[in-house]
CSV table of N, CA, C and O in Angstrom, one decimal:
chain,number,residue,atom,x,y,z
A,1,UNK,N,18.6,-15.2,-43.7
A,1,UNK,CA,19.2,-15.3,-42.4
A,1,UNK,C,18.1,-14.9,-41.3
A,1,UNK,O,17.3,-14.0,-41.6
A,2,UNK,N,18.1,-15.5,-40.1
A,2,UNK,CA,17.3,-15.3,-39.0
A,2,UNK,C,17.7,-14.6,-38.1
A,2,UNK,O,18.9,-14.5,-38.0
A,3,UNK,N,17.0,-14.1,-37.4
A,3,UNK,CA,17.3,-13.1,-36.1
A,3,UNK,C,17.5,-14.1,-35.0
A,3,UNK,O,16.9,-15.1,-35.0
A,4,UNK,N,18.2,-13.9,-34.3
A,4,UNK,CA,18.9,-14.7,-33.1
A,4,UNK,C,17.8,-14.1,-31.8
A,4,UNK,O,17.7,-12.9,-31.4
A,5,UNK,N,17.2,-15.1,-31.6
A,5,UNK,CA,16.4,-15.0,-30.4
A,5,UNK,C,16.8,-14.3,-29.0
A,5,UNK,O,16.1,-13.7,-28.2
A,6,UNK,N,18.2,-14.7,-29.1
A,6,UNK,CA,18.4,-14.2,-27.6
A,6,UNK,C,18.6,-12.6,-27.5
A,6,UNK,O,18.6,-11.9,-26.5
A,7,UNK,N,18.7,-12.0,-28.8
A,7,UNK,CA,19.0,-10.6,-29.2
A,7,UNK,C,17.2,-9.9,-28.6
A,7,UNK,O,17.0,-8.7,-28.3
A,8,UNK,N,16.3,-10.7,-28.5
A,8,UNK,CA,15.3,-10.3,-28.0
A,8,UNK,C,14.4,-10.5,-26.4
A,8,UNK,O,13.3,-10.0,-26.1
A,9,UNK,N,15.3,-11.3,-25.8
A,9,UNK,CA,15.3,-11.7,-24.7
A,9,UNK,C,15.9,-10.6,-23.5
A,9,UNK,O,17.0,-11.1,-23.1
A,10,UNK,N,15.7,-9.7,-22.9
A,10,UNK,CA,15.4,-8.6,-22.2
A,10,UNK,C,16.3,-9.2,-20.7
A,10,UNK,O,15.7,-9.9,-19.9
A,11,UNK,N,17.1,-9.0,-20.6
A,11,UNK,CA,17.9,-9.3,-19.3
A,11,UNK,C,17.8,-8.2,-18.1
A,11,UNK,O,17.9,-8.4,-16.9
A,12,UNK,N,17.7,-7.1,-18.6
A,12,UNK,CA,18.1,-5.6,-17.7
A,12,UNK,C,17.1,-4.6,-18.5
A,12,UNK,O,17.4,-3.9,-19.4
A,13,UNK,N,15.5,-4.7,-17.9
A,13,UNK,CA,14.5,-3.7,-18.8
A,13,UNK,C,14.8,-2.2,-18.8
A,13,UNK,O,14.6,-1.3,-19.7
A,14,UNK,N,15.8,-2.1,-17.3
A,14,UNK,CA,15.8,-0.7,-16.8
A,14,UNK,C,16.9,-0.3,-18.5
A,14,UNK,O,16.6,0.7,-19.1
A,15,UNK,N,17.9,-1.0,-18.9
A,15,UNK,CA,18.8,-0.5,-19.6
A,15,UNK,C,18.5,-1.5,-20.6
A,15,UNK,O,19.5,-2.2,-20.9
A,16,UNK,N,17.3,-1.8,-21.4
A,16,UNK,CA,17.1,-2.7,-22.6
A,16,UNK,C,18.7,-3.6,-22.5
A,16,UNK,O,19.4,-3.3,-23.4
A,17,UNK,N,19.0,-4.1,-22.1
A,17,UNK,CA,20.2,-5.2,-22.4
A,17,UNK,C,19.8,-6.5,-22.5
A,17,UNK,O,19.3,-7.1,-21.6
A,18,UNK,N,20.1,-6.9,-23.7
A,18,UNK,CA,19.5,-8.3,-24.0
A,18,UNK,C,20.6,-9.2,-23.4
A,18,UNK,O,21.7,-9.0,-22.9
A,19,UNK,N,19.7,-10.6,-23.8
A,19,UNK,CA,20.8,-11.8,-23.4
A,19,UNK,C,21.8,-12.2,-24.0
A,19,UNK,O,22.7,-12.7,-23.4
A,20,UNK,N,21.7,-12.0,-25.2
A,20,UNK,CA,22.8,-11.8,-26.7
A,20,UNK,C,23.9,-10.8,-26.2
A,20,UNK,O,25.1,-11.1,-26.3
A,21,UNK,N,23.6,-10.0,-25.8
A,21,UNK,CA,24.9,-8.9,-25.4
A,21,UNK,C,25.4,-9.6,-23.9
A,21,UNK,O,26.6,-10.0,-23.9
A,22,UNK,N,24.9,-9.8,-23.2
A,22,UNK,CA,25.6,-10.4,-22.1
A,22,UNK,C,26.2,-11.6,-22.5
A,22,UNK,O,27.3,-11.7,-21.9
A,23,UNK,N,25.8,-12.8,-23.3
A,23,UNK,CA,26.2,-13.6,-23.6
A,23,UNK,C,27.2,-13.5,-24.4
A,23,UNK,O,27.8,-14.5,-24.4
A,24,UNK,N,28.0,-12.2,-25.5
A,24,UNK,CA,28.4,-11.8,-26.2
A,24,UNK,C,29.7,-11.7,-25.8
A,24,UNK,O,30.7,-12.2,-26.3
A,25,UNK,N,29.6,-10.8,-24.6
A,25,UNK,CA,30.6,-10.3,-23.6
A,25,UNK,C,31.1,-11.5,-23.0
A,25,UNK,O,32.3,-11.9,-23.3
A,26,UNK,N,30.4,-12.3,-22.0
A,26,UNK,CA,31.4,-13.7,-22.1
A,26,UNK,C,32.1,-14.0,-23.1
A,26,UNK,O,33.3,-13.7,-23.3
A,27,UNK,N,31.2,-14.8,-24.0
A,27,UNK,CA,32.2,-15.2,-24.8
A,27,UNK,C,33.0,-14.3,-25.4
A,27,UNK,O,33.1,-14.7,-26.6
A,28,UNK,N,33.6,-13.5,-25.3
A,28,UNK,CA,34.5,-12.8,-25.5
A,28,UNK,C,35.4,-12.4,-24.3
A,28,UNK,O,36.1,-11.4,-24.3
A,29,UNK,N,35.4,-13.5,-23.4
A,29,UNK,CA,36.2,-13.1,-22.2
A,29,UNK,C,36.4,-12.5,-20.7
A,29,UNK,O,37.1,-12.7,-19.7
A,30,UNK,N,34.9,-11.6,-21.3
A,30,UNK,CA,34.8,-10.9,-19.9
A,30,UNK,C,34.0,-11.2,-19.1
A,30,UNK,O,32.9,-10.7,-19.1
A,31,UNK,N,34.6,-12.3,-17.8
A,31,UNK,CA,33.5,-12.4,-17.2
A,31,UNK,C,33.3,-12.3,-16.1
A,31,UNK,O,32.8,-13.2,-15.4
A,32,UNK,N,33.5,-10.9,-15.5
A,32,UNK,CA,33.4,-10.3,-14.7
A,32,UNK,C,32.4,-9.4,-14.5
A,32,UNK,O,32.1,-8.6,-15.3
A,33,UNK,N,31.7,-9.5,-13.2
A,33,UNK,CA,30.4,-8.7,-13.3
A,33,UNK,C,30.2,-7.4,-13.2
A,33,UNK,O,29.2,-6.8,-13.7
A,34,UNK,N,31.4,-6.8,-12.5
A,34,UNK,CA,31.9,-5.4,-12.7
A,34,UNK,C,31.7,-4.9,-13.3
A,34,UNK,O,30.8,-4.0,-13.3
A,35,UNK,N,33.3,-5.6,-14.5
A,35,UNK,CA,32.9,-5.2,-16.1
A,35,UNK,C,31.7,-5.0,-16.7
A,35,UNK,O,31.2,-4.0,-17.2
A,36,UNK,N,31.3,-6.2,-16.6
A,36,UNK,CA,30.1,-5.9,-17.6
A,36,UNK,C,29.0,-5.3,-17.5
A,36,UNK,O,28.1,-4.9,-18.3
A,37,UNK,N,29.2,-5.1,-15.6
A,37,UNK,CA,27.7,-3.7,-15.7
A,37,UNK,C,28.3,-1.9,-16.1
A,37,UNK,O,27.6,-0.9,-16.5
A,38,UNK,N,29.7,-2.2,-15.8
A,38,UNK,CA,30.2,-1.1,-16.7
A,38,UNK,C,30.0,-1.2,-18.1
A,38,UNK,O,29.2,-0.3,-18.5
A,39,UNK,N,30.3,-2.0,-19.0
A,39,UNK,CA,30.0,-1.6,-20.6
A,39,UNK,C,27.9,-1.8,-20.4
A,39,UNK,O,27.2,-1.0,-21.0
A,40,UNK,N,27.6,-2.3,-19.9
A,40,UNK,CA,26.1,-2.4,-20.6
A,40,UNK,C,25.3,-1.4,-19.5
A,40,UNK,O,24.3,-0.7,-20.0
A,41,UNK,N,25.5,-1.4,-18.3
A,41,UNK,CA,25.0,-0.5,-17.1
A,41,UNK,C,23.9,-1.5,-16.3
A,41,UNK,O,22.9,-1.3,-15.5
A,42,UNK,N,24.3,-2.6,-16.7
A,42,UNK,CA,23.2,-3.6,-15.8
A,42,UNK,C,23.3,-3.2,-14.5
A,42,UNK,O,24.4,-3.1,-13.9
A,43,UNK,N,22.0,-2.9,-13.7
A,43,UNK,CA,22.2,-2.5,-12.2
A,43,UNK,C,22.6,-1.8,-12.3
A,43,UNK,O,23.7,-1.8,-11.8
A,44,UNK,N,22.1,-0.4,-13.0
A,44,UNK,CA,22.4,1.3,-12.7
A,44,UNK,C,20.8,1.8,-13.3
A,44,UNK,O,20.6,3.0,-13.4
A,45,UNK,N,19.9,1.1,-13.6
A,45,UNK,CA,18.6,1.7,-13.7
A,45,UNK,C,17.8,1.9,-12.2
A,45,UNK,O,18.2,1.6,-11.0
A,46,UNK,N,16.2,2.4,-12.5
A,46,UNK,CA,15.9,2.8,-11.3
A,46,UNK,C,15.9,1.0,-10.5
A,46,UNK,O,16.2,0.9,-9.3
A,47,UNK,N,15.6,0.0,-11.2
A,47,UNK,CA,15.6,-1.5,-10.3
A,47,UNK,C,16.7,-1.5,-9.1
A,47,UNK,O,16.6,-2.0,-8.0
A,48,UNK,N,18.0,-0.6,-9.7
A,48,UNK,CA,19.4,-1.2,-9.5
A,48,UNK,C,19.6,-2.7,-9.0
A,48,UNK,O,19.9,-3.3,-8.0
A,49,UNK,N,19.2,-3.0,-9.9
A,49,UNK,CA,19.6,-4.6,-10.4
A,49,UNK,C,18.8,-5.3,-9.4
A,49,UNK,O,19.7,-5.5,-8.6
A,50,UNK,N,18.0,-5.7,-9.0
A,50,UNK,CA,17.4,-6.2,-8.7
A,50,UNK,C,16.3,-7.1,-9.3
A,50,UNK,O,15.5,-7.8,-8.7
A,51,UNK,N,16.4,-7.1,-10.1
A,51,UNK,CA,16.1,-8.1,-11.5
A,51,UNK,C,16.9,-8.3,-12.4
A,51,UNK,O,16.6,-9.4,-12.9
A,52,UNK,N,18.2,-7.7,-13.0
A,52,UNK,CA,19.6,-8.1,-13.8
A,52,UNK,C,20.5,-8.1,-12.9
A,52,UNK,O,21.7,-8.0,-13.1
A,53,UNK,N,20.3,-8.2,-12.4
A,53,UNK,CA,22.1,-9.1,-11.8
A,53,UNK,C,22.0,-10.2,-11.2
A,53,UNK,O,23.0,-10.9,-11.3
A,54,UNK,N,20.5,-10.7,-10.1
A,54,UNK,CA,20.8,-12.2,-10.3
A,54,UNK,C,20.6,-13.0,-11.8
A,54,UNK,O,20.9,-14.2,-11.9
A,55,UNK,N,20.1,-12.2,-12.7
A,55,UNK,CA,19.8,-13.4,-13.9
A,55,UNK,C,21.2,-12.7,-14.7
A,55,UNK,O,21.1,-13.0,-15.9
A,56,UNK,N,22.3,-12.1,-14.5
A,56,UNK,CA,23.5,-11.7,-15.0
A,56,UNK,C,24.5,-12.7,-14.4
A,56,UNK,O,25.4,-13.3,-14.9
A,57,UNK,N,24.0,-12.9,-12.8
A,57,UNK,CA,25.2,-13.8,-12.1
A,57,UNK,C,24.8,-15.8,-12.8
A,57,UNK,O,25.6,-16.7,-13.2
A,58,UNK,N,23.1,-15.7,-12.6
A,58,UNK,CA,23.1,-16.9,-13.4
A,58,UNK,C,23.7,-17.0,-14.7
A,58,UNK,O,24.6,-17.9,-14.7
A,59,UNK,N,23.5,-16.5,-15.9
A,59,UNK,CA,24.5,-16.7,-17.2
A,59,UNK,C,25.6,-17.0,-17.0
A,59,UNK,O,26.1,-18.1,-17.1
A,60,UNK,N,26.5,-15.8,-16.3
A,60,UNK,CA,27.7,-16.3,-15.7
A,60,UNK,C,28.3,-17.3,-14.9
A,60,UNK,O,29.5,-17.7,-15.2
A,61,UNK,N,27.9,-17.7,-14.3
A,61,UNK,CA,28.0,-19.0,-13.7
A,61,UNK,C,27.6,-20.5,-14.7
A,61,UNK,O,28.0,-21.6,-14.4
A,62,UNK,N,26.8,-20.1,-15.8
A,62,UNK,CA,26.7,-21.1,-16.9
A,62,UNK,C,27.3,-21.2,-17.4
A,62,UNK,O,27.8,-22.3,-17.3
A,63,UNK,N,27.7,-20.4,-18.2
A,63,UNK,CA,28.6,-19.9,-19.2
A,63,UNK,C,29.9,-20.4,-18.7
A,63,UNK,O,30.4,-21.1,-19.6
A,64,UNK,N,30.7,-20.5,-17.4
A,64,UNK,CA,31.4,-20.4,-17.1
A,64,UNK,C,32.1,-22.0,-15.9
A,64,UNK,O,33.2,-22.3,-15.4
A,65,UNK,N,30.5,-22.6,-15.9
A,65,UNK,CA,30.7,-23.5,-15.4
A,65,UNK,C,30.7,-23.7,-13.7
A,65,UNK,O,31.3,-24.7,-13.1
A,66,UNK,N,30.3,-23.0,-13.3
A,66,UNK,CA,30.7,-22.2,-12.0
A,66,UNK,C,29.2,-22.1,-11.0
A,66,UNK,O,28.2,-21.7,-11.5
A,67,UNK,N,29.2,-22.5,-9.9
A,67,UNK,CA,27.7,-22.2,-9.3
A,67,UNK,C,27.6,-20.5,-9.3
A,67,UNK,O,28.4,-19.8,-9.9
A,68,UNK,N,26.6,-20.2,-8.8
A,68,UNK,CA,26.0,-18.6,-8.6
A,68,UNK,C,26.7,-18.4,-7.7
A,68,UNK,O,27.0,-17.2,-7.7
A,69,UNK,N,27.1,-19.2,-6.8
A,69,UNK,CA,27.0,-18.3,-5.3
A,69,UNK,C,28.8,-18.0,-5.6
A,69,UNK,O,29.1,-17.0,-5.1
A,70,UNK,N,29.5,-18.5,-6.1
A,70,UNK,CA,31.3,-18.1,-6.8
A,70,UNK,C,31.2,-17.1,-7.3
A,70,UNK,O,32.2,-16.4,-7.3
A,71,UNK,N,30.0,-16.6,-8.0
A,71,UNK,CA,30.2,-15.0,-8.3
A,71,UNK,C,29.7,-14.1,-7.7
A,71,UNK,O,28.6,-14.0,-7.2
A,72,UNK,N,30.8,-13.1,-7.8
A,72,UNK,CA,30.4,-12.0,-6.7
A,72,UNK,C,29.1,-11.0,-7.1
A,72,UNK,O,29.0,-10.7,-8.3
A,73,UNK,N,28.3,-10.4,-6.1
A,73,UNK,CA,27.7,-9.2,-6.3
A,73,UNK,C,28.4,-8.2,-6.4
A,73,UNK,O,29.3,-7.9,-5.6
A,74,UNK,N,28.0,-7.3,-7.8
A,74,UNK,CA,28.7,-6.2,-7.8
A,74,UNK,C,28.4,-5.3,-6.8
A,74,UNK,O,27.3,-5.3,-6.2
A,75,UNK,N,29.5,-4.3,-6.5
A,75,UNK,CA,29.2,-3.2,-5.4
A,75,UNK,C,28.7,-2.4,-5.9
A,75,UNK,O,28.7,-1.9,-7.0
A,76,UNK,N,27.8,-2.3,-4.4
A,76,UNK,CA,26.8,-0.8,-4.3
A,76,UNK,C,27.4,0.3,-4.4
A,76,UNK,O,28.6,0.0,-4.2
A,77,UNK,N,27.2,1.5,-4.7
A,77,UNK,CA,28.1,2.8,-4.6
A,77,UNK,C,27.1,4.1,-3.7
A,77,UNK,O,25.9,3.7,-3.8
A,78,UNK,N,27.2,4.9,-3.2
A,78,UNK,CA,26.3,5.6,-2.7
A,78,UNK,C,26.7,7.1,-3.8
A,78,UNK,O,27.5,7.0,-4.7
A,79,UNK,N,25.9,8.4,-3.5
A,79,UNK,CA,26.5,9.2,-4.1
A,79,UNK,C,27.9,9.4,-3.8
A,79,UNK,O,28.5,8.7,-3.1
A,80,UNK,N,28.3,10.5,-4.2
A,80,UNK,CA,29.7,11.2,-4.4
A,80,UNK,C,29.0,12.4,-3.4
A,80,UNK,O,30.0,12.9,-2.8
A,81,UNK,N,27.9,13.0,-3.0
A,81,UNK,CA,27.9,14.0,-2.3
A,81,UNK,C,26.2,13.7,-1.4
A,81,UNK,O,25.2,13.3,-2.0
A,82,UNK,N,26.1,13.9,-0.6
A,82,UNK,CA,24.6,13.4,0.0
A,82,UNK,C,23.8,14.4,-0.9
A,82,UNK,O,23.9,15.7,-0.9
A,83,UNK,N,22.9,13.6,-1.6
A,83,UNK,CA,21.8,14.1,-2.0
A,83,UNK,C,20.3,14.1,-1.3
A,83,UNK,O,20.0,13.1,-0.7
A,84,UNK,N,19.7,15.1,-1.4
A,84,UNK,CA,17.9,15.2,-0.7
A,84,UNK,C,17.3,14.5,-0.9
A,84,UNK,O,18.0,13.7,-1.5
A,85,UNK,N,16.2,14.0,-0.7
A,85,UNK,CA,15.3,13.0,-1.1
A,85,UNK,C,14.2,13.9,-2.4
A,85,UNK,O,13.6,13.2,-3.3
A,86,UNK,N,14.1,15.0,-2.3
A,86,UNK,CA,13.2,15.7,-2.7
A,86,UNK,C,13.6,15.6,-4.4
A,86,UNK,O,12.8,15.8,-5.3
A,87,UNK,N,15.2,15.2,-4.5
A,87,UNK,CA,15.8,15.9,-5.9
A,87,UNK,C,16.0,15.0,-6.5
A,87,UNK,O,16.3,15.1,-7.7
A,88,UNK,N,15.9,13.7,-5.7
A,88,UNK,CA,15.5,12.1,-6.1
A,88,UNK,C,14.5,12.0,-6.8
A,88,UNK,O,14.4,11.9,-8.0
A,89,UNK,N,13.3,12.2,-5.5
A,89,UNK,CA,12.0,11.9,-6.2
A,89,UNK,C,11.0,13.1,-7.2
A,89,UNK,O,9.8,13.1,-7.6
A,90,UNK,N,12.4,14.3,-7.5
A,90,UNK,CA,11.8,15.2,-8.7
A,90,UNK,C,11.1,16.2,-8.2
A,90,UNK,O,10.4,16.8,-9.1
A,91,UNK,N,11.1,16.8,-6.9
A,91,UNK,CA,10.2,17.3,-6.2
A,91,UNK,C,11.1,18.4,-6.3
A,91,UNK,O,10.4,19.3,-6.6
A,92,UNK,N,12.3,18.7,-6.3
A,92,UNK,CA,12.8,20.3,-6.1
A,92,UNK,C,13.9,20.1,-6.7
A,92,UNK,O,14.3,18.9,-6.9
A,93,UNK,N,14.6,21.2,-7.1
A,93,UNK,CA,16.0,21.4,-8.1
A,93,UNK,C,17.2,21.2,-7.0
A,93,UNK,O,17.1,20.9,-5.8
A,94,UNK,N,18.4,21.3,-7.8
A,94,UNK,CA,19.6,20.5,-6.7
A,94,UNK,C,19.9,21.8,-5.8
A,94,UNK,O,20.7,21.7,-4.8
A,95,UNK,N,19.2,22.9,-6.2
A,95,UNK,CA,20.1,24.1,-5.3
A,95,UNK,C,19.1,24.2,-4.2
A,95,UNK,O,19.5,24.3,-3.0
A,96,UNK,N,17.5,24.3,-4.6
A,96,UNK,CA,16.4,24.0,-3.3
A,96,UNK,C,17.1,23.5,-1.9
A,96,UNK,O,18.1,22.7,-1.6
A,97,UNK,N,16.4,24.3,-1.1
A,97,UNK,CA,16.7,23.6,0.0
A,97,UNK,C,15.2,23.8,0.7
A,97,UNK,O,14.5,24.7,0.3
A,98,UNK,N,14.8,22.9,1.8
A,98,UNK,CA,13.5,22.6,2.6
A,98,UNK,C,14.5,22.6,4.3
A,98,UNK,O,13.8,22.4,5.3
């Protein structure tokens, strides 16, 4: 038995998600973009999607028969509490202050 190619084809580098798993998840139904950056985290690495989610919204729209532009971008979120820039970029702990 052979290894299925698409299981090596790299959709979301920030969260190793292949195209096999996104393709997986449709065909099983879910084809919502939401969803599926909920179960796999597409567009929550440092890219935030900016390389997986238009090539997430393309499958989906294949898959599904559908142009790109019929599916939605998933929503941005900001934090839950304003964070520093310093604790972002690793420069000081959460309690620091400048």
């Amino acid at each position: 038995m052979t290894e299925d190619p698409k299981g090596k084809i790299i959709i979301c580098r920030c969260n190793d998600v292949t195209l096999k798993e996104i393709e997986d998840l449709i065909e099983g139904g879910i084809t919502d973009i939401e969803e599926i950056k909920r179960l796999t985290r597409i567009g929550m690495g440092p890219c935030q999607g900016r390389t997986c989610i238009p090539l997430v919204i393309s499958i989906i729209a294949r898959k599904a028969g559908k142009k790109p532009g019929e599916i939605p971008v998933p929503a941005t979120r900001v934090p839950v509490r304003p964070v520093m820039m310093g604790v972002l970029a690793g420069e000081m702990g959460d309690d620091d202050e400048e």
